[in-house]
Amino acid sequence: PPRPDGGQRHAGDPREKKATAVDLYRPLRQYIASAYSERDAATADDDLCAVRDLRAAAVESPSLPDSSSLEQRRAALLAYARALALVKPRFPISPDRAHVHSLSFTWHDAFKTNKKVSLPSVHLEKAAVLFNLGAVYSQIALAADRTTDVGIRTACGAFQSAAGAFAWLRESGVAAKAVAAGATTVDVTPDCAAMLEKLMLAQAQECFFEKVIAGGKPPALCSKVARQVGVFYEEAYAALCAPPLSQHFDRTWVSHVQLKAAQFYADACYRFSLDLHQQEEIAQEIARLKIGMNALADAKKAAKGVAAPLLDSVNKLESNMKTNLDRAMKENNSVYLMRVPEAEVLDASNERLFSSLVPDGSMKALSKYTEMVDDIIRTQAEKLQQSSEITRVRLKEMDLPDSILSLEGNVSIPADLKEDVEAVQISGGPAGLEAELQQLRDLNRVNQELLVQTEEMLQKEASEDAQFRTQFGSRWTRPQSSTLTKNIQDRLNLFAGNLKKAAASDALIERDVKESYPLMSILDRRPIESALPSISRPIMSLDGNEDAIVGALKQSLRQLESLGAQRAGLEDHLKEMKRKDDILPKLMAGVGAHDDLFRKEIAKYDPICAEIADNIVAQEQLLLQIQEQNAQFAAVFNLDDYKVARERCYKQIAAAVAKYQAIKKNMNDGLNFYVSLQDATGKIQQQCSDFIMTRNIQCREMIEDVQRKLAGFNLSSSSHNTNTPRSSSVPPDQHSPSPPPHAPHAQSSYGAPPGGDPRPVYSQPESRPPYSQPYPTYGAPPQQPPYGAAHPGQYQQHPQQHQPPPGHDYGQPAYPGWRGPYYNGQQPQPQQPGPYPQAPYSAPGAYPHHQSNYYRPQ
């Protein structure tokens, strides 16, 4: 994720100190020559040149630093710092000792560049170098791309190194020695080094916070990391507010660090509230969010001149917290009803931390005082909440301000009823029921046509079979069609019965829609509030004071609203007083009993308690006044009749919604029934088509066998070549010179009844053995001979029972596993297996007040 402050340079990132060029070579060489010898000076000449070059590289600042130049700066400062460590014990460069002739170091303040100091002190030089080293590490961290894992690690390590440089500046005594050497700038003092150390640690911890957020760590862990970031910023802010730093740094520095501290404190509260929400600790969640938002609000008031990205980040966090707070408060008010704690409940009675700093007696006294304040806050808050609840109830009893709004044309209906009406209007409303009725009619017609088509297919096949049976007599040995199609026919009859009952149910629905439309038509009014009655002015006025009565009542209601707003402000002010109430310094300074101090401190709550009491008394008097004014208003505008008419309209709308929902449910049941029935009928129609095709093939083969017998052909002789090939689609009479004497009408196409329409002949390849696989029997009786099982031209004398292949038994359900949700009526033939379609809609309606008889067995 991007940095909260946008990743740009801002107050809080120290710049390098500027230095004046100094020639180290000449003064140091003169000192060696005078203190040792010229030969030693000549020997050290190369080292002196190296020190001179190291300082020149260290104090040189690039105009546009980039990552490579920053790394060079870091290496140069480190090299020069190590060189100074070797120079310090060998050359007495200090004000209080015989120092190197004409050698003085000049450094400008990093934060106020117009201030500078010049001292012949190697400690000032070393302190300035360490300061610049920390500043360069900070710049390296800022230059890192923190949108990547590598960038976050680089930035975090650089900030830690910067903190180490400033910590070494303070802990090694270099800063203190620089101060002791003479007047120096504030930026290299131990106080400033300590502040910068905390600031760098805060930014390093902030990098780690960004890493755990990007890694999707649990909210509780993210909260702990955020809190540590806030602690480091708070320590830096405390140092900035104390002298000498408080008078030295620009206000933007202080505001920036203060806002960052508040931001991460609030972020810790926000992350912890997410964990509390997961644990359904709604009251604690609300308390955490309020604490964090208060901290942000206070810091934003004092923030002046901070960077815009930081303000945007804080505003976004505040918006997220407000959204979660609103949601939590709504859930608490409607579901959990938990008491929201005013502060965290932490029992520290067994803890001994900081006992050396604060005596136990003072801690106990402070705890007693806190309990006294909490009691005052709790009592006054309960009075305010009770007063607000009384106002709400009394106004509800007087039907205010709804009656005033109705007079002005702003009528409303209960929220739950309005939601029901909106749902009806979204689904099309009563005006859209005619289209759904037409859908029911169309689906009924489609299902009827499917059933008729299927019946006609079966009847035509049975008629052809009967004609061939009459034509060939006892030679026509295959089972009758009615025997094989009994299960299918029974199921079609059942479907037809259900369809007839569904049509009757459709008629009932259509009649119910027509009869109920006058009742339901109110639901087509948009907005629905336009259907409600409104208060009208009296036709005849005796004294013409209606406007005065309404105006006085409105004025009283506005005053009551002002009192409510005042109560909210008093409650917030009371909590703010408690938050700022800190008597610990007074307890530490006092001796003896603390009762007098307690009485004096508690007395500061008396004025606000008196204001709360006055508010409650004023509200009670105002409510009595409103009650009298409302009585006059009700008498003049006949409110009793208006309320009766309004309630009647509410009941009419509710009844219309209930009737619409009942009709809509029955229509949906009908649509689902027709769709399911159409699917089941289509599958049976496909099975009938397969059955008829198989029967036609069997018919052709039987005609061939019968014709061969009648003609006396010997199929096993070599003269079979004169017979009609099986693959030929030409009827037998076109190949034989004369038809058999007992085969009338044999010249017709195979499988066609005498005088009937010729059916297409399905040819078989000659290379295939004739009927090497038995055809499915589709529920044939046990004694049916399986065609193709005997020698061509012959029949078996003792046929075996043939098992039908899977998937062709018409005694099974329409399709395996099918359960129509509305086929649950009584079965005409309970002995038949499978979930046959039943009379639909036997389940009770979803609305107990409207028991529908639609789509039930008649």
CSV table of N, CA and C in Angstrom, one decimal, residues 122-238:
chain,number,residue,atom,x,y,z
A,122,VAL,N,37.0,19.2,17.4
A,122,VAL,CA,36.8,18.0,16.6
A,122,VAL,C,35.5,17.4,17.0
A,123,HIS,N,35.0,17.6,18.2
A,123,HIS,CA,33.7,17.1,18.7
A,123,HIS,C,32.6,17.7,17.9
A,124,LEU,N,32.6,19.0,17.6
A,124,LEU,CA,31.6,19.6,16.7
A,124,LEU,C,31.7,19.0,15.3
A,125,GLU,N,32.9,18.8,14.8
A,125,GLU,CA,33.0,18.2,13.5
A,125,GLU,C,32.4,16.8,13.5
A,126,LYS,N,32.7,16.0,14.5
A,126,LYS,CA,32.2,14.6,14.5
A,126,LYS,C,30.7,14.6,14.7
A,127,ALA,N,30.2,15.4,15.6
A,127,ALA,CA,28.8,15.5,15.8
A,127,ALA,C,28.0,15.9,14.5
A,128,ALA,N,28.6,16.8,13.8
A,128,ALA,CA,27.9,17.2,12.5
A,128,ALA,C,28.0,16.1,11.5
A,129,VAL,N,29.1,15.3,11.4
A,129,VAL,CA,29.2,14.2,10.5
A,129,VAL,C,28.1,13.1,10.9
A,130,LEU,N,28.0,12.8,12.2
A,130,LEU,CA,27.0,11.8,12.6
A,130,LEU,C,25.6,12.3,12.3
A,131,PHE,N,25.4,13.6,12.5
A,131,PHE,CA,24.0,14.1,12.2
A,131,PHE,C,23.7,13.9,10.7
A,132,ASN,N,24.7,14.3,9.8
A,132,ASN,CA,24.5,14.1,8.4
A,132,ASN,C,24.4,12.7,8.0
A,133,LEU,N,25.1,11.8,8.7
A,133,LEU,CA,24.9,10.4,8.4
A,133,LEU,C,23.5,9.9,8.6
A,134,GLY,N,22.9,10.3,9.7
A,134,GLY,CA,21.5,10.0,10.0
A,134,GLY,C,20.6,10.6,9.0
A,135,ALA,N,20.9,11.8,8.6
A,135,ALA,CA,20.0,12.5,7.6
A,135,ALA,C,20.1,11.7,6.3
A,136,VAL,N,21.3,11.3,5.8
A,136,VAL,CA,21.4,10.6,4.6
A,136,VAL,C,20.7,9.2,4.6
A,137,TYR,N,20.8,8.5,5.7
A,137,TYR,CA,20.0,7.3,5.9
A,137,TYR,C,18.5,7.6,5.8
A,138,SER,N,18.1,8.7,6.3
A,138,SER,CA,16.7,9.0,6.2
A,138,SER,C,16.3,9.3,4.8
A,139,GLN,N,17.2,9.9,4.0
A,139,GLN,CA,16.9,10.2,2.6
A,139,GLN,C,16.9,8.9,1.8
A,140,ILE,N,17.7,8.0,2.1
A,140,ILE,CA,17.7,6.7,1.5
A,140,ILE,C,16.4,6.0,1.7
A,141,ALA,N,15.9,6.0,2.9
A,141,ALA,CA,14.6,5.4,3.2
A,141,ALA,C,13.5,6.0,2.4
A,142,LEU,N,13.5,7.4,2.3
A,142,LEU,CA,12.5,8.1,1.6
A,142,LEU,C,12.5,7.8,0.1
A,143,ALA,N,13.7,7.5,-0.4
A,143,ALA,CA,13.8,7.3,-1.8
A,143,ALA,C,13.4,5.8,-2.2
A,144,ALA,N,13.2,5.0,-1.2
A,144,ALA,CA,12.9,3.6,-1.5
A,144,ALA,C,11.4,3.5,-2.0
A,145,ASP,N,11.1,2.6,-2.9
A,145,ASP,CA,9.8,2.3,-3.4
A,145,ASP,C,9.0,1.4,-2.4
A,146,ARG,N,8.2,2.0,-1.6
A,146,ARG,CA,7.6,1.2,-0.5
A,146,ARG,C,6.3,0.5,-1.0
A,147,THR,N,6.1,0.4,-2.3
A,147,THR,CA,5.0,-0.4,-2.8
A,147,THR,C,5.4,-1.8,-3.1
A,148,THR,N,6.7,-2.1,-2.9
A,148,THR,CA,7.2,-3.5,-3.1
A,148,THR,C,7.8,-4.0,-1.8
A,149,ASP,N,7.9,-5.3,-1.7
A,149,ASP,CA,8.5,-5.9,-0.5
A,149,ASP,C,10.0,-5.4,-0.3
A,150,VAL,N,10.7,-5.4,-1.4
A,150,VAL,CA,12.1,-5.0,-1.3
A,150,VAL,C,12.2,-3.6,-0.9
A,151,GLY,N,11.4,-2.7,-1.4
A,151,GLY,CA,11.4,-1.3,-1.0
A,151,GLY,C,11.0,-1.1,0.4
A,152,ILE,N,10.1,-1.9,0.9
A,152,ILE,CA,9.7,-1.7,2.4
A,152,ILE,C,10.9,-2.2,3.2
A,153,ARG,N,11.5,-3.3,2.9
A,153,ARG,CA,12.7,-3.7,3.7
A,153,ARG,C,13.8,-2.7,3.6
A,154,THR,N,14.0,-2.1,2.4
A,154,THR,CA,15.1,-1.1,2.3
A,154,THR,C,14.8,0.1,3.2
A,155,ALA,N,13.6,0.6,3.1
A,155,ALA,CA,13.2,1.8,3.9
A,155,ALA,C,13.3,1.5,5.3
A,156,CYS,N,12.8,0.3,5.8
A,156,CYS,CA,12.8,0.0,7.2
A,156,CYS,C,14.2,0.0,7.7
A,157,GLY,N,15.1,-0.7,7.0
A,157,GLY,CA,16.5,-0.8,7.4
A,157,GLY,C,17.2,0.5,7.4
A,158,ALA,N,16.9,1.4,6.4
A,158,ALA,CA,17.5,2.7,6.4
A,158,ALA,C,17.1,3.6,7.6
A,159,PHE,N,15.8,3.5,7.9
A,159,PHE,CA,15.3,4.3,9.0
A,159,PHE,C,15.9,3.8,10.3
A,160,GLN,N,16.1,2.5,10.5
A,160,GLN,CA,16.7,1.9,11.7
A,160,GLN,C,18.2,2.4,11.7
A,161,SER,N,18.8,2.4,10.6
A,161,SER,CA,20.2,2.9,10.6
A,161,SER,C,20.3,4.4,11.0
A,162,ALA,N,19.3,5.2,10.5
A,162,ALA,CA,19.3,6.6,10.8
A,162,ALA,C,19.1,6.8,12.3
A,163,ALA,N,18.2,5.9,12.9
A,163,ALA,CA,18.0,6.0,14.4
A,163,ALA,C,19.2,5.6,15.1
A,164,GLY,N,20.0,4.7,14.5
A,164,GLY,CA,21.2,4.3,15.2
A,164,GLY,C,22.3,5.4,15.1
A,165,ALA,N,22.3,6.1,14.0
A,165,ALA,CA,23.3,7.2,14.0
A,165,ALA,C,23.0,8.3,15.0
A,166,PHE,N,21.7,8.7,15.1
A,166,PHE,CA,21.3,9.7,16.1
A,166,PHE,C,21.5,9.2,17.5
A,167,ALA,N,21.2,7.9,17.7
A,167,ALA,CA,21.4,7.3,19.0
A,167,ALA,C,22.9,7.3,19.4
A,168,TRP,N,23.8,7.0,18.5
A,168,TRP,CA,25.2,7.1,18.7
A,168,TRP,C,25.7,8.5,19.0
A,169,LEU,N,25.1,9.4,18.3
A,169,LEU,CA,25.4,10.8,18.5
A,169,LEU,C,25.1,11.2,20.0
A,170,ARG,N,24.0,10.7,20.5
A,170,ARG,CA,23.7,11.0,21.9
A,170,ARG,C,24.4,10.2,22.9
A,171,GLU,N,24.4,8.8,22.7
A,171,GLU,CA,24.9,7.9,23.7
A,171,GLU,C,26.4,8.0,23.8
A,172,SER,N,27.1,8.2,22.7
A,172,SER,CA,28.6,8.3,22.8
A,172,SER,C,29.2,9.5,23.5
A,173,GLY,N,28.3,10.5,23.7
A,173,GLY,CA,28.8,11.7,24.4
A,173,GLY,C,29.3,12.7,23.4
A,174,VAL,N,29.3,12.4,22.1
A,174,VAL,CA,29.8,13.4,21.1
A,174,VAL,C,29.0,14.7,21.1
A,175,ALA,N,27.6,14.5,21.2
A,175,ALA,CA,26.8,15.7,21.2
A,175,ALA,C,27.1,16.5,22.5
A,176,ALA,N,27.2,15.9,23.6
A,176,ALA,CA,27.4,16.6,24.9
A,176,ALA,C,28.8,17.3,24.9
A,177,LYS,N,29.8,16.7,24.3
A,177,LYS,CA,31.1,17.3,24.2
A,177,LYS,C,31.1,18.5,23.3
A,178,ALA,N,30.3,18.3,22.2
A,178,ALA,CA,30.2,19.5,21.3
A,178,ALA,C,29.5,20.7,21.9
A,179,VAL,N,28.5,20.4,22.8
A,179,VAL,CA,27.9,21.5,23.5
A,179,VAL,C,28.9,22.1,24.5
A,180,ALA,N,29.6,21.2,25.2
A,180,ALA,CA,30.6,21.7,26.2
A,180,ALA,C,31.7,22.5,25.6
A,181,ALA,N,32.0,22.2,24.3
A,181,ALA,CA,33.1,23.0,23.7
A,181,ALA,C,32.7,24.4,23.5
A,182,GLY,N,31.5,24.8,23.5
A,182,GLY,CA,31.1,26.2,23.3
A,182,GLY,C,29.7,26.3,22.8
A,183,ALA,N,29.3,27.5,22.4
A,183,ALA,CA,27.9,27.7,21.9
A,183,ALA,C,27.8,26.9,20.6
A,184,THR,N,26.8,26.1,20.5
A,184,THR,CA,26.6,25.3,19.3
A,184,THR,C,25.1,25.4,18.9
A,185,THR,N,24.8,24.8,17.7
A,185,THR,CA,23.5,24.8,17.2
A,185,THR,C,22.6,23.7,17.9
A,186,VAL,N,21.3,24.0,17.9
A,186,VAL,CA,20.4,23.0,18.6
A,186,VAL,C,20.3,21.7,18.0
A,187,ASP,N,20.6,21.6,16.7
A,187,ASP,CA,20.4,20.3,16.0
A,187,ASP,C,21.3,19.2,16.4
A,188,VAL,N,22.5,19.6,17.0
A,188,VAL,CA,23.4,18.5,17.5
A,188,VAL,C,23.4,18.4,19.0
A,189,THR,N,22.4,18.9,19.7
A,189,THR,CA,22.3,18.7,21.1
A,189,THR,C,21.8,17.3,21.4
A,190,PRO,N,22.0,16.8,22.6
A,190,PRO,CA,21.5,15.5,23.0
A,190,PRO,C,20.0,15.5,22.9
A,191,ASP,N,19.3,16.6,23.2
A,191,ASP,CA,17.8,16.6,23.2
A,191,ASP,C,17.3,16.4,21.8
A,192,CYS,N,17.9,17.1,20.8
A,192,CYS,CA,17.5,16.9,19.4
A,192,CYS,C,17.8,15.6,18.9
A,193,ALA,N,19.0,15.0,19.3
A,193,ALA,CA,19.4,13.7,18.8
A,193,ALA,C,18.4,12.6,19.3
A,194,ALA,N,17.9,12.8,20.6
A,194,ALA,CA,17.0,11.8,21.1
A,194,ALA,C,15.6,11.9,20.4
A,195,MET,N,15.2,13.2,20.1
A,195,MET,CA,14.0,13.3,19.4
A,195,MET,C,14.0,12.7,18.0
A,196,LEU,N,15.1,12.9,17.3
A,196,LEU,CA,15.3,12.4,15.9
A,196,LEU,C,15.4,10.9,16.0
A,197,GLU,N,16.0,10.3,17.0
A,197,GLU,CA,16.1,8.9,17.1
A,197,GLU,C,14.7,8.3,17.2
A,198,LYS,N,13.8,8.9,18.0
A,198,LYS,CA,12.4,8.4,18.2
A,198,LYS,C,11.6,8.5,16.8
A,199,LEU,N,11.9,9.6,16.2
A,199,LEU,CA,11.2,9.9,14.9
A,199,LEU,C,11.6,8.9,13.8
A,200,MET,N,12.9,8.5,13.8
A,200,MET,CA,13.3,7.5,12.8
A,200,MET,C,12.8,6.1,13.2
A,201,LEU,N,12.7,5.8,14.5
A,201,LEU,CA,12.2,4.5,14.9
A,201,LEU,C,10.7,4.5,14.5
A,202,ALA,N,10.0,5.6,14.7
A,202,ALA,CA,8.6,5.6,14.3
A,202,ALA,C,8.4,5.3,12.9
A,203,GLN,N,9.2,5.9,12.0
A,203,GLN,CA,9.0,5.7,10.6
A,203,GLN,C,9.5,4.3,10.2
A,204,ALA,N,10.5,3.7,10.9
A,204,ALA,CA,10.8,2.3,10.6
A,204,ALA,C,9.7,1.4,11.0
A,205,GLN,N,9.1,1.7,12.2
A,205,GLN,CA,7.9,0.8,12.6
A,205,GLN,C,6.7,1.0,11.7
A,206,GLU,N,6.6,2.2,11.1
A,206,GLU,CA,5.5,2.5,10.1
A,206,GLU,C,5.7,1.6,8.9
A,207,CYS,N,7.0,1.4,8.5
A,207,CYS,CA,7.2,0.5,7.3
A,207,CYS,C,6.8,-0.9,7.7
A,208,PHE,N,7.1,-1.3,8.9
A,208,PHE,CA,6.7,-2.7,9.3
A,208,PHE,C,5.1,-2.8,9.3
A,209,PHE,N,4.5,-1.7,9.7
A,209,PHE,CA,3.0,-1.7,9.8
A,209,PHE,C,2.5,-1.8,8.3
A,210,GLU,N,3.1,-1.1,7.4
A,210,GLU,CA,2.6,-1.3,6.0
A,210,GLU,C,2.8,-2.7,5.5
A,211,LYS,N,3.8,-3.4,6.0
A,211,LYS,CA,4.1,-4.7,5.5
A,211,LYS,C,3.0,-5.7,6.1
A,212,VAL,N,2.7,-5.6,7.4
A,212,VAL,CA,1.7,-6.5,7.9
A,212,VAL,C,0.3,-6.2,7.3
A,213,ILE,N,0.0,-5.0,7.0
A,213,ILE,CA,-1.3,-4.7,6.4
A,213,ILE,C,-1.3,-5.3,5.0
A,214,ALA,N,-0.2,-5.1,4.2
A,214,ALA,CA,-0.2,-5.7,2.9
A,214,ALA,C,-0.2,-7.2,2.9
A,215,GLY,N,0.3,-7.8,4.0
A,215,GLY,CA,0.3,-9.3,4.1
A,215,GLY,C,-1.0,-9.8,4.6
A,216,GLY,N,-2.0,-9.0,4.9
A,216,GLY,CA,-3.3,-9.5,5.3
A,216,GLY,C,-3.3,-10.1,6.7
A,217,LYS,N,-2.4,-9.6,7.6
A,217,LYS,CA,-2.3,-10.2,9.0
A,217,LYS,C,-3.6,-9.9,9.7
A,218,PRO,N,-3.9,-10.6,10.8
A,218,PRO,CA,-5.1,-10.4,11.6
A,218,PRO,C,-5.2,-9.0,12.2
A,219,PRO,N,-6.4,-8.5,12.4
A,219,PRO,CA,-6.5,-7.1,12.9
A,219,PRO,C,-5.9,-6.9,14.2
A,220,ALA,N,-5.9,-7.9,15.1
A,220,ALA,CA,-5.3,-7.7,16.4
A,220,ALA,C,-3.8,-7.5,16.3
A,221,LEU,N,-3.1,-8.2,15.4
A,221,LEU,CA,-1.7,-8.0,15.3
A,221,LEU,C,-1.4,-6.6,14.6
A,222,CYS,N,-2.2,-6.2,13.6
A,222,CYS,CA,-2.0,-4.9,13.0
A,222,CYS,C,-2.2,-3.8,14.0
A,223,SER,N,-3.2,-4.0,15.0
A,223,SER,CA,-3.4,-3.0,16.0
A,223,SER,C,-2.2,-2.8,16.9
A,224,LYS,N,-1.6,-3.9,17.3
A,224,LYS,CA,-0.4,-3.8,18.1
A,224,LYS,C,0.8,-3.1,17.4
A,225,VAL,N,1.0,-3.4,16.1
A,225,VAL,CA,2.0,-2.7,15.4
A,225,VAL,C,1.7,-1.2,15.3
A,226,ALA,N,0.5,-0.9,14.9
A,226,ALA,CA,0.1,0.5,14.8
A,226,ALA,C,0.2,1.2,16.1
A,227,ARG,N,-0.1,0.6,17.2
A,227,ARG,CA,0.1,1.3,18.5
A,227,ARG,C,1.5,1.6,18.8
A,228,GLN,N,2.5,0.7,18.4
A,228,GLN,CA,3.9,1.0,18.7
A,228,GLN,C,4.3,2.1,17.8
A,229,VAL,N,3.8,2.2,16.6
A,229,VAL,CA,4.2,3.4,15.7
A,229,VAL,C,3.7,4.6,16.4
A,230,GLY,N,2.5,4.6,17.0
A,230,GLY,CA,2.0,5.8,17.7
A,230,GLY,C,2.8,6.2,18.9
A,231,VAL,N,3.3,5.1,19.6
A,231,VAL,CA,4.1,5.4,20.8
A,231,VAL,C,5.4,6.1,20.4
A,232,PHE,N,6.0,5.7,19.4
A,232,PHE,CA,7.3,6.4,19.0
A,232,PHE,C,7.0,7.8,18.5
A,233,TYR,N,5.9,8.0,17.8
A,233,TYR,CA,5.6,9.4,17.4
A,233,TYR,C,5.2,10.3,18.6
A,234,GLU,N,4.5,9.7,19.6
A,234,GLU,CA,4.1,10.4,20.8
A,234,GLU,C,5.4,10.8,21.6
A,235,GLU,N,6.4,10.0,21.6
A,235,GLU,CA,7.6,10.3,22.3
A,235,GLU,C,8.4,11.4,21.6
A,236,ALA,N,8.4,11.4,20.2
A,236,ALA,CA,9.0,12.4,19.4
A,236,ALA,C,8.2,13.7,19.6
A,237,TYR,N,6.9,13.7,19.7
A,237,TYR,CA,6.1,14.9,19.9
A,237,TYR,C,6.3,15.5,21.3
A,238,ALA,N,6.5,14.6,22.3
A,238,ALA,CA,6.7,15.1,23.6
A,238,ALA,C,8.1,15.9,23.7
